[in-house]
Tab-separated table of C-alpha atoms and ligand atoms in Angstrom:
chain	number	residue	atom	x	y	z
A	1	MET	CA	-6.252	10.156	52.249
A	2	ALA	CA	-5.580	6.252	50.084
A	3	GLU	CA	-8.871	7.218	49.015
A	4	SER	CA	-9.149	9.851	47.596
A	5	MET	CA	-7.053	7.997	44.788
A	6	ILE	CA	-9.373	5.331	44.362
A	7	PRO	CA	-11.801	6.610	40.926
A	8	GLU	CA	-15.562	7.125	41.207
A	9	ILE	CA	-17.782	4.199	39.601
A	10	PRO	CA	-19.104	5.901	36.849
A	11	PRO	CA	-22.997	6.197	36.813
A	12	ALA	CA	-22.824	3.159	33.926
A	13	LEU	CA	-21.330	1.101	35.872
A	14	SER	CA	-22.484	2.441	40.045
A	15	MET	CA	-24.815	-1.055	40.815
A	16	GLU	CA	-27.055	0.595	42.349
A	17	LYS	CA	-29.111	1.640	39.385
A	18	PRO	CA	-32.446	0.657	38.926
A	19	GLY	CA	-33.412	-1.254	36.679
A	20	ILE	CA	-29.740	-2.547	35.573
A	21	ASP	CA	-28.885	-5.806	33.529
A	22	PHE	CA	-27.741	-7.768	35.450
A	23	SER	CA	-26.630	-10.164	32.905
A	24	TYR	CA	-25.189	-8.160	30.321
A	25	VAL	CA	-20.806	-8.940	30.741
A	26	GLY	CA	-20.789	-5.453	29.227
A	27	ILE	CA	-17.429	-7.371	26.821
A	28	ASP	CA	-18.421	-5.294	24.136
A	29	ALA	CA	-17.109	-1.832	25.950
A	30	ILE	CA	-13.481	-3.873	24.541
A	31	LEU	CA	-14.896	-1.581	20.492
A	32	GLU	CA	-14.520	1.540	22.775
A	33	GLN	CA	-11.004	0.789	24.431
A	34	MET	CA	-9.754	-0.716	21.018
A	35	ARG	CA	-11.601	2.448	19.453
A	36	ARG	CA	-9.682	5.145	21.947
A	37	LYS	CA	-6.177	2.527	21.546
A	38	ALA	CA	-6.660	3.018	17.918
A	39	MET	CA	-6.947	6.838	18.044
A	40	LYS	CA	-4.064	7.781	19.822
A	41	GLN	CA	-1.918	5.978	17.471
A	42	GLY	CA	-2.327	5.983	15.279
A	43	PHE	CA	-2.246	4.668	12.016
A	44	GLU	CA	0.916	4.484	9.571
A	45	LEU	CA	0.597	3.359	5.850
A	46	ASN	CA	3.413	2.989	3.530
A	47	ILE	CA	3.350	2.530	-0.473
A	48	MET	CA	6.046	2.538	-2.541
A	49	VAL	CA	5.333	2.852	-6.569
A	50	VAL	CA	7.041	0.336	-8.817
A	51	GLY	CA	7.425	0.416	-12.728
A	52	GLN	CA	8.798	0.899	-15.813
A	53	SER	CA	10.821	5.199	-16.935
A	54	GLY	CA	8.039	7.730	-17.131
A	55	LEU	CA	5.480	5.744	-17.006
A	56	GLY	CA	3.577	8.315	-14.167
A	57	LYS	CA	4.800	7.285	-10.845
A	58	SER	CA	5.601	9.830	-9.148
A	59	THR	CA	2.266	11.799	-10.958
A	60	LEU	CA	0.305	9.277	-9.043
A	61	MET	CA	1.829	9.418	-6.349
A	62	ASN	CA	1.326	13.728	-6.128
A	63	THR	CA	-2.243	12.295	-7.446
A	64	LEU	CA	-3.011	10.587	-4.202
A	65	PHE	CA	-1.714	13.332	-1.602
A	66	LYS	CA	-4.005	15.869	-3.064
A	67	SER	CA	-6.983	13.708	-3.957
A	68	LYS	CA	-9.482	12.694	-1.469
A	69	VAL	CA	-8.319	11.580	1.060
A	70	SER	CA	-5.617	14.751	1.757
A	71	ARG	CA	-6.603	17.479	0.044
A	72	LYS	CA	-6.808	19.075	3.278
A	73	SER	CA	-3.740	18.538	4.103
A	74	PHE	CA	-1.815	19.868	1.381
A	75	VAL	CA	0.937	22.637	1.337
A	76	GLY	CA	2.224	22.477	-2.094
A	77	THR	CA	3.273	23.979	-5.178
A	78	PRO	CA	1.631	22.557	-7.659
A	79	GLU	CA	2.822	23.860	-10.960
A	80	GLU	CA	5.968	22.982	-10.729
A	81	LYS	CA	6.060	20.440	-13.166
A	82	ILE	CA	7.280	16.936	-11.494
A	83	PRO	CA	11.461	15.629	-12.585
A	84	GLN	CA	12.631	11.860	-13.331
A	85	THR	CA	12.888	10.723	-10.708
A	86	ILE	CA	16.551	9.105	-9.966
A	87	GLU	CA	16.537	7.699	-6.233
A	88	ILE	CA	14.602	5.660	-4.417
A	89	LYS	CA	12.634	8.876	-2.031
A	90	SER	CA	9.526	8.628	0.930
A	91	ILE	CA	7.521	11.456	0.934
A	92	SER	CA	4.964	11.272	3.960
A	93	HIS	CA	2.284	13.322	4.973
A	94	ASP	CA	0.031	13.391	7.753
A	95	ILE	CA	-3.605	13.238	7.914
A	96	GLU	CA	-6.010	13.873	10.109
A	97	GLU	CA	-9.453	13.305	9.742
A	98	LYS	CA	-12.911	13.491	12.249
A	99	GLY	CA	-10.098	12.775	15.191
A	100	VAL	CA	-8.169	10.048	13.362
A	101	ARG	CA	-4.950	10.903	12.500
A	102	MET	CA	-2.695	9.111	10.139
A	103	LYS	CA	0.905	8.868	8.248
A	104	LEU	CA	0.738	8.229	4.524
A	105	THR	CA	3.876	7.813	3.034
A	106	VAL	CA	4.534	7.127	0.015
A	107	ILE	CA	7.589	5.682	-1.655
A	108	ASP	CA	8.897	6.305	-4.606
A	109	THR	CA	11.454	4.990	-6.828
A	110	PRO	CA	13.380	5.197	-10.304
A	111	GLY	CA	11.786	3.933	-13.678
A	112	PHE	CA	14.040	1.473	-14.988
A	113	GLY	CA	13.720	0.670	-18.932
A	114	ASP	CA	16.261	3.394	-20.064
A	115	GLN	CA	19.767	0.960	-19.746
A	116	ILE	CA	20.908	-1.969	-22.159
A	117	ASN	CA	21.383	-3.715	-19.281
A	118	ASN	CA	17.705	-4.074	-17.280
A	119	GLU	CA	18.749	-7.618	-16.406
A	120	ASN	CA	18.838	-6.986	-12.282
A	121	CYS	CA	17.162	-3.464	-11.990
A	122	TRP	CA	14.617	-5.446	-8.859
A	123	GLN	CA	17.929	-5.491	-6.709
A	124	PRO	CA	17.641	-2.061	-5.738
A	125	ILE	CA	14.006	-2.574	-5.132
A	126	MET	CA	14.491	-5.302	-2.765
A	127	ARG	CA	17.126	-4.474	-1.431
A	128	PHE	CA	15.403	-1.365	-0.527
A	129	ILE	CA	12.146	-4.112	1.203
A	130	ASN	CA	14.193	-5.937	2.753
A	131	ASP	CA	16.427	-3.484	4.957
A	132	GLN	CA	12.947	-1.987	6.624
A	133	TYR	CA	12.449	-5.647	7.124
A	134	GLU	CA	15.795	-5.958	9.156
A	135	GLN	CA	15.199	-3.064	10.802
A	136	TYR	CA	11.765	-3.528	12.242
A	137	LEU	CA	13.884	-7.517	13.237
A	138	GLN	CA	16.637	-5.876	14.226
A	139	GLU	CA	13.932	-3.067	16.461
A	140	GLU	CA	12.587	-6.224	17.402
A	141	ILE	CA	15.500	-7.707	19.306
A	142	ASN	CA	16.594	-5.279	20.774
A	143	ILE	CA	17.061	-5.219	24.202
A	144	ASP	CA	15.854	-2.605	24.633
A	145	ARG	CA	13.499	-2.151	22.861
A	146	LYS	CA	11.428	0.983	21.918
A	147	LYS	CA	7.448	0.500	23.284
A	148	ARG	CA	6.498	1.012	19.305
A	149	ILE	CA	8.849	-0.215	16.887
A	150	PRO	CA	8.222	2.795	14.212
A	151	ASP	CA	6.962	1.281	11.161
A	152	SER	CA	8.672	1.349	7.961
A	153	ARG	CA	8.144	-1.730	6.201
A	154	VAL	CA	6.353	-1.314	2.625
A	155	HIS	CA	3.188	-2.594	3.032
A	156	CYS	CA	1.526	-2.414	-0.774
A	157	CYS	CA	3.340	-2.287	-3.753
A	158	ILE	CA	1.894	-0.671	-6.640
A	159	TYR	CA	3.375	-1.849	-10.029
A	160	PHE	CA	2.771	0.010	-12.918
A	161	ILE	CA	2.194	-2.020	-16.545
A	162	PRO	CA	3.185	0.323	-18.779
A	163	PRO	CA	-0.130	1.063	-21.180
A	164	THR	CA	0.846	0.031	-24.964
A	165	GLY	CA	1.821	-3.706	-23.382
A	166	HIS	CA	3.958	-5.209	-20.844
A	167	TRP	CA	7.521	-7.031	-20.801
A	168	PRO	CA	8.757	-10.844	-20.235
A	169	LEU	CA	10.820	-7.811	-17.263
A	170	ASP	CA	7.749	-6.450	-16.137
A	171	VAL	CA	6.704	-10.382	-15.360
A	172	GLU	CA	9.484	-11.788	-13.648
A	173	PHE	CA	9.159	-8.102	-11.489
A	174	MET	CA	6.113	-8.542	-10.823
A	175	ARG	CA	6.924	-13.036	-9.547
A	176	ARG	CA	10.104	-11.806	-7.416
A	177	LEU	CA	8.085	-8.453	-5.511
A	178	SER	CA	4.845	-10.751	-5.218
A	179	LYS	CA	6.635	-13.335	-3.248
A	180	VAL	CA	8.228	-10.471	-0.734
A	181	VAL	CA	5.925	-8.319	-0.629
A	182	ASN	CA	1.408	-6.836	-1.072
A	183	ILE	CA	1.329	-5.809	-4.813
A	184	VAL	CA	-1.462	-3.938	-6.826
A	185	PRO	CA	-0.537	-4.309	-10.867
A	186	VAL	CA	-2.482	-0.897	-11.655
A	187	ILE	CA	-1.764	0.888	-15.684
A	188	ALA	CA	-0.781	3.551	-16.141
A	189	LYS	CA	-2.540	6.047	-18.655
A	190	ALA	CA	-5.520	4.437	-19.518
A	191	ASP	CA	-6.534	7.385	-20.503
A	192	THR	CA	-4.105	6.632	-23.821
A	193	LEU	CA	-6.804	3.221	-24.130
A	194	THR	CA	-10.026	2.513	-25.368
A	195	LEU	CA	-12.391	1.107	-23.103
A	196	GLU	CA	-12.476	-1.745	-25.849
A	197	GLU	CA	-8.967	-1.993	-24.883
A	198	ARG	CA	-8.227	-1.132	-21.564
A	199	ASP	CA	-11.039	-4.123	-21.027
A	200	PHE	CA	-8.779	-6.462	-23.002
A	201	PHE	CA	-5.522	-5.695	-21.524
A	202	LYS	CA	-6.833	-6.120	-18.104
A	203	LYS	CA	-7.836	-8.595	-18.485
A	204	LYS	CA	-4.795	-10.557	-20.533
A	205	ILE	CA	-3.250	-9.329	-18.068
A	206	ARG	CA	-5.065	-11.157	-15.380
A	207	GLU	CA	-4.703	-14.563	-17.428
A	208	GLU	CA	-1.078	-13.815	-17.523
A	209	LEU	CA	-0.674	-13.817	-13.088
A	210	ARG	CA	-2.258	-16.721	-13.406
A	211	ALA	CA	-0.536	-17.891	-15.960
A	212	ASN	CA	3.021	-16.960	-14.472
A	213	GLY	CA	2.208	-18.022	-10.916
A	214	ILE	CA	2.086	-14.036	-9.366
A	215	ASP	CA	-0.206	-13.637	-6.900
A	216	VAL	CA	-1.116	-10.178	-6.484
A	217	TYR	CA	-3.546	-8.042	-3.748
A	218	PRO	CA	-5.964	-9.760	-1.786
A	219	GLN	CA	-4.229	-12.820	-3.156
A	220	LYS	CA	-7.204	-16.140	-2.349
A	221	GLU	CA	-5.401	-17.707	-0.291
A	222	PHE	CA	-5.287	-15.652	2.900
A	223	ASP	CA	-9.632	-14.800	2.483
A	224	GLU	CA	-10.191	-14.575	6.616
A	225	ASP	CA	-14.182	-16.195	5.593
A	226	PRO	CA	-17.730	-15.976	2.810
A	227	GLU	CA	-17.776	-12.267	3.456
A	228	ASP	CA	-14.139	-11.775	2.634
A	229	ARG	CA	-13.785	-14.286	-0.008
A	230	MET	CA	-16.966	-12.412	-1.498
A	231	ILE	CA	-16.231	-8.668	-1.210
A	232	ASN	CA	-12.360	-10.373	-3.181
A	233	GLU	CA	-12.925	-11.715	-5.667
A	234	LYS	CA	-14.794	-8.441	-6.466
A	235	ILE	CA	-11.201	-6.619	-6.226
A	236	ARG	CA	-9.863	-9.243	-8.561
A	237	GLU	CA	-11.991	-9.518	-11.605
A	238	MET	CA	-11.368	-5.867	-11.073
A	239	ILE	CA	-7.830	-6.211	-11.162
A	240	PRO	CA	-5.272	-4.651	-12.623
A	241	PHE	CA	-6.791	-1.159	-11.880
A	242	ALA	CA	-6.425	1.301	-14.948
A	243	VAL	CA	-5.408	4.717	-14.037
A	244	VAL	CA	-5.002	8.522	-14.549
A	245	GLY	CA	-2.838	10.047	-12.649
A	246	SER	CA	-2.879	14.449	-12.121
A	247	ASP	CA	-1.532	16.838	-10.321
A	248	GLN	CA	-3.148	19.735	-11.753
A	249	GLU	CA	-6.719	21.103	-11.046
A	250	TYR	CA	-9.560	21.946	-13.295
A	251	GLN	CA	-12.037	23.356	-12.921
A	252	VAL	CA	-15.435	21.812	-14.527
A	253	ASN	CA	-18.428	22.787	-13.632
A	254	GLY	CA	-18.867	24.538	-11.139
A	255	ARG	CA	-16.290	22.045	-9.905
A	256	ARG	CA	-12.176	22.446	-8.136
A	257	LEU	CA	-11.435	18.111	-9.770
A	258	LEU	CA	-8.028	16.986	-10.915
A	259	GLY	CA	-7.750	15.927	-14.248
A	260	ARG	CA	-6.261	15.943	-17.844
A	261	LYS	CA	-6.668	18.641	-19.798
A	262	THR	CA	-7.807	17.805	-23.267
A	263	LYS	CA	-9.106	19.054	-26.800
A	264	TRP	CA	-11.789	17.208	-25.942
A	265	GLY	CA	-12.781	17.788	-22.980
A	266	THR	CA	-11.331	17.197	-19.297
A	267	ILE	CA	-10.550	13.091	-17.551
A	268	GLU	CA	-10.882	13.402	-14.108
A	269	VAL	CA	-8.988	11.430	-12.366
A	270	GLU	CA	-11.949	10.642	-9.356
A	271	ASN	CA	-14.134	9.113	-11.249
A	272	ILE	CA	-15.248	6.162	-11.884
A	273	ALA	CA	-16.816	6.116	-15.856
A	274	HIS	CA	-13.219	7.848	-15.931
A	275	CYS	CA	-10.551	5.643	-14.982
A	276	GLU	CA	-9.912	3.223	-11.143
A	277	PHE	CA	-7.336	5.645	-9.200
A	278	ALA	CA	-10.235	5.937	-6.697
A	279	TYR	CA	-10.423	1.755	-6.929
A	280	LEU	CA	-7.377	2.328	-6.558
A	281	ARG	CA	-7.594	4.838	-3.451
A	282	ASP	CA	-10.491	3.423	-1.798
A	283	LEU	CA	-9.222	-0.090	-1.311
A	284	LEU	CA	-5.577	0.928	-0.380
A	285	ILE	CA	-7.037	3.787	2.316
A	286	ARG	CA	-10.845	2.620	3.017
A	287	THR	CA	-12.105	-1.005	2.484
A	288	HIS	CA	-8.411	-2.710	2.738
A	289	MET	CA	-5.227	-0.734	4.686
A	290	GLN	CA	-5.667	-2.901	7.801
A	291	ASN	CA	-5.776	-6.429	5.772
A	292	ILE	CA	-2.966	-4.646	3.575
A	293	LYS	CA	-1.030	-4.046	6.699
A	294	ASP	CA	-1.818	-7.201	8.899
A	295	ILE	CA	-0.476	-9.416	4.970
A	296	THR	CA	2.135	-7.233	5.158
A	297	SER	CA	3.387	-8.575	9.231
A	298	SER	CA	2.186	-11.623	9.529
A	299	ILE	CA	3.286	-12.989	5.812
A	300	HIS	CA	6.310	-11.508	4.780
A	301	TYR	CA	7.415	-9.667	6.898
A	302	GLU	CA	7.435	-13.301	9.461
A	303	MET	CA	8.475	-15.317	6.306
A	304	TYR	CA	11.905	-12.742	6.203
A	305	ARG	CA	12.213	-13.088	10.240
A	306	VAL	CA	12.202	-16.913	9.528
A	307	ARG	CA	14.497	-16.873	6.159
A	308	ARG	CA	16.934	-14.909	9.518
A	309	LEU	CA	16.921	-17.413	11.483
A	310	ASN	CA	17.756	-19.890	10.090
A	311	GLU	CA	20.832	-17.953	8.199
A	312	ASN	CA	21.276	-17.165	11.813
A	313	ASN	CA	21.620	-21.182	12.862
A	314	THR	CA	23.544	-22.734	9.465
A	315	GLN	CA	25.373	-19.611	10.145
A	316	ALA	CA	25.548	-20.861	13.737
A	317	ASN	CA	26.092	-24.314	12.784
A	318	GLY	CA	29.316	-22.864	10.900
A	319	LEU	CA	28.440	-25.069	7.680
A	320	SER	CA	28.025	-21.308	6.213
A	321	ASP	CA	30.472	-18.538	6.393
A	322	HIS	CA	27.769	-16.360	4.158
A	323	HIS	CA	27.235	-13.426	5.136
A	324	PRO	CA	23.080	-12.840	6.430
A	325	ALA	CA	21.941	-10.265	3.585
A	326	SER	CA	18.375	-12.155	2.537
A	327	HIS	CA	18.891	-9.124	-0.045
A	328	GLU	CA	18.397	-11.723	-3.144
A	329	ILE	CA	15.325	-14.345	-3.482
B	401	GTP	N1	-1.684	11.099	-21.121
B	401	GTP	C1	-1.295	10.214	-19.760
B	401	GTP	N2	-0.281	11.189	-19.597
B	401	GTP	C2	0.308	11.270	-17.873
B	401	GTP	C3	-0.343	10.484	-16.685
B	401	GTP	N3	0.507	10.137	-16.015
B	401	GTP	C4	1.490	10.995	-16.382
B	401	GTP	N4	1.622	11.143	-17.103
B	401	GTP	C5	2.701	12.375	-17.659
B	401	GTP	O1	3.913	11.719	-18.652
B	401	GTP	C6	4.725	12.103	-18.015
B	401	GTP	C7	6.855	11.241	-17.323
B	401	GTP	O2	5.881	11.013	-16.208
B	401	GTP	P1	6.002	11.641	-13.753
B	401	GTP	O3	5.559	10.872	-13.050
B	401	GTP	O4	7.009	11.743	-13.976
B	401	GTP	O5	6.330	9.567	-14.660
B	401	GTP	P2	7.807	7.989	-13.448
B	401	GTP	O6	6.826	6.711	-13.974
B	401	GTP	O7	7.623	9.340	-12.509
B	401	GTP	O8	8.752	8.479	-14.146
B	401	GTP	P3	10.634	7.753	-13.884
B	401	GTP	O9	10.599	8.981	-12.766
B	401	GTP	O10	11.165	7.917	-14.983
B	401	GTP	O11	10.392	6.769	-13.811
B	401	GTP	C8	4.820	13.392	-16.838
B	401	GTP	O12	4.715	13.667	-18.875
B	401	GTP	C9	3.707	12.900	-16.874
B	401	GTP	O13	2.740	14.412	-17.258
B	401	GTP	C10	-1.607	9.709	-16.764
B	401	GTP	O14	-1.991	8.900	-16.352
B	401	GTP	N5	-1.533	9.931	-18.663
B	402	MG	MG1	8.973	9.240	-10.762
């Protein structure tokens, strides 16, 4: 009876196999185990879009869903006009490719800049980001802790800079955001700039980010080794990505592609000769997804957790009666 429960030794592990290499330990088999575990669990990535009103945040979000990332799984009505965003809204798509599952969530936020007083326009967004950390924290400290905590933390925030030049408000917003979340700045509606203007503006923004101590993703201090540094240095030289968004498909030379049709031709959104949307998408989804999530977890979330712990200690010592909101920085 008991014997029948012993699993059969697969041929690869059988000692009787002729010509077996006894010096081979088989540590590399861990890779296959990790791969199987990851395939079973799937991946989650939460991206937020932030910026002034009318810069094309919702459009770019749709571009991402409709681009090569998930064109297969896209179901929707392409002709619908995107309305102005009036509340923070999360939209998720399940994507599957070669057996790997991924849940891509985009958090669309209402643009600011419409109000007469835009002073504290970052508050609802900062609150949302911190609320997700708080939810995760509560799940973590729960005695009946779930085997797998649902992760709604914002892994990355795409910050839209107007092509017409940015406001002091944008600098202040990015400065605050960069302390709690990974931010990737983009120049919105880059089709409205000439190539020279684009290059000049990109350089100017990089200088200004540096001058204001705004550390955007990929942050230099988190480069893991020289190889990492080399790759990330190239990205840092390209930031901010000059993007163009569209949810309309056109037929160009027999190919269907996402683009913006003008009198002079079609701007192909996914063509790197036309704009840098594909670089942004590849950074987020193809090359740096795991790293973006690791930094969220080990740096941004960890900082939030420590802050909350300190708040609790202060309260426990009766030093303050301040409610642990942790919302504002
Ligand atoms: N030229 C150009 N127009 C764009 C681009 N992306 C979006 N638009 C247009 O800009 C307008 C506003 O786009 P939305 O995507 O609604 O902008 P939003 O940032 O979500 O606006 P709010 O929801 O008000 O914050 C629409 O008419 C879009 O067609 C772009 O890359 N280039
Ligand atoms: Mg919108």
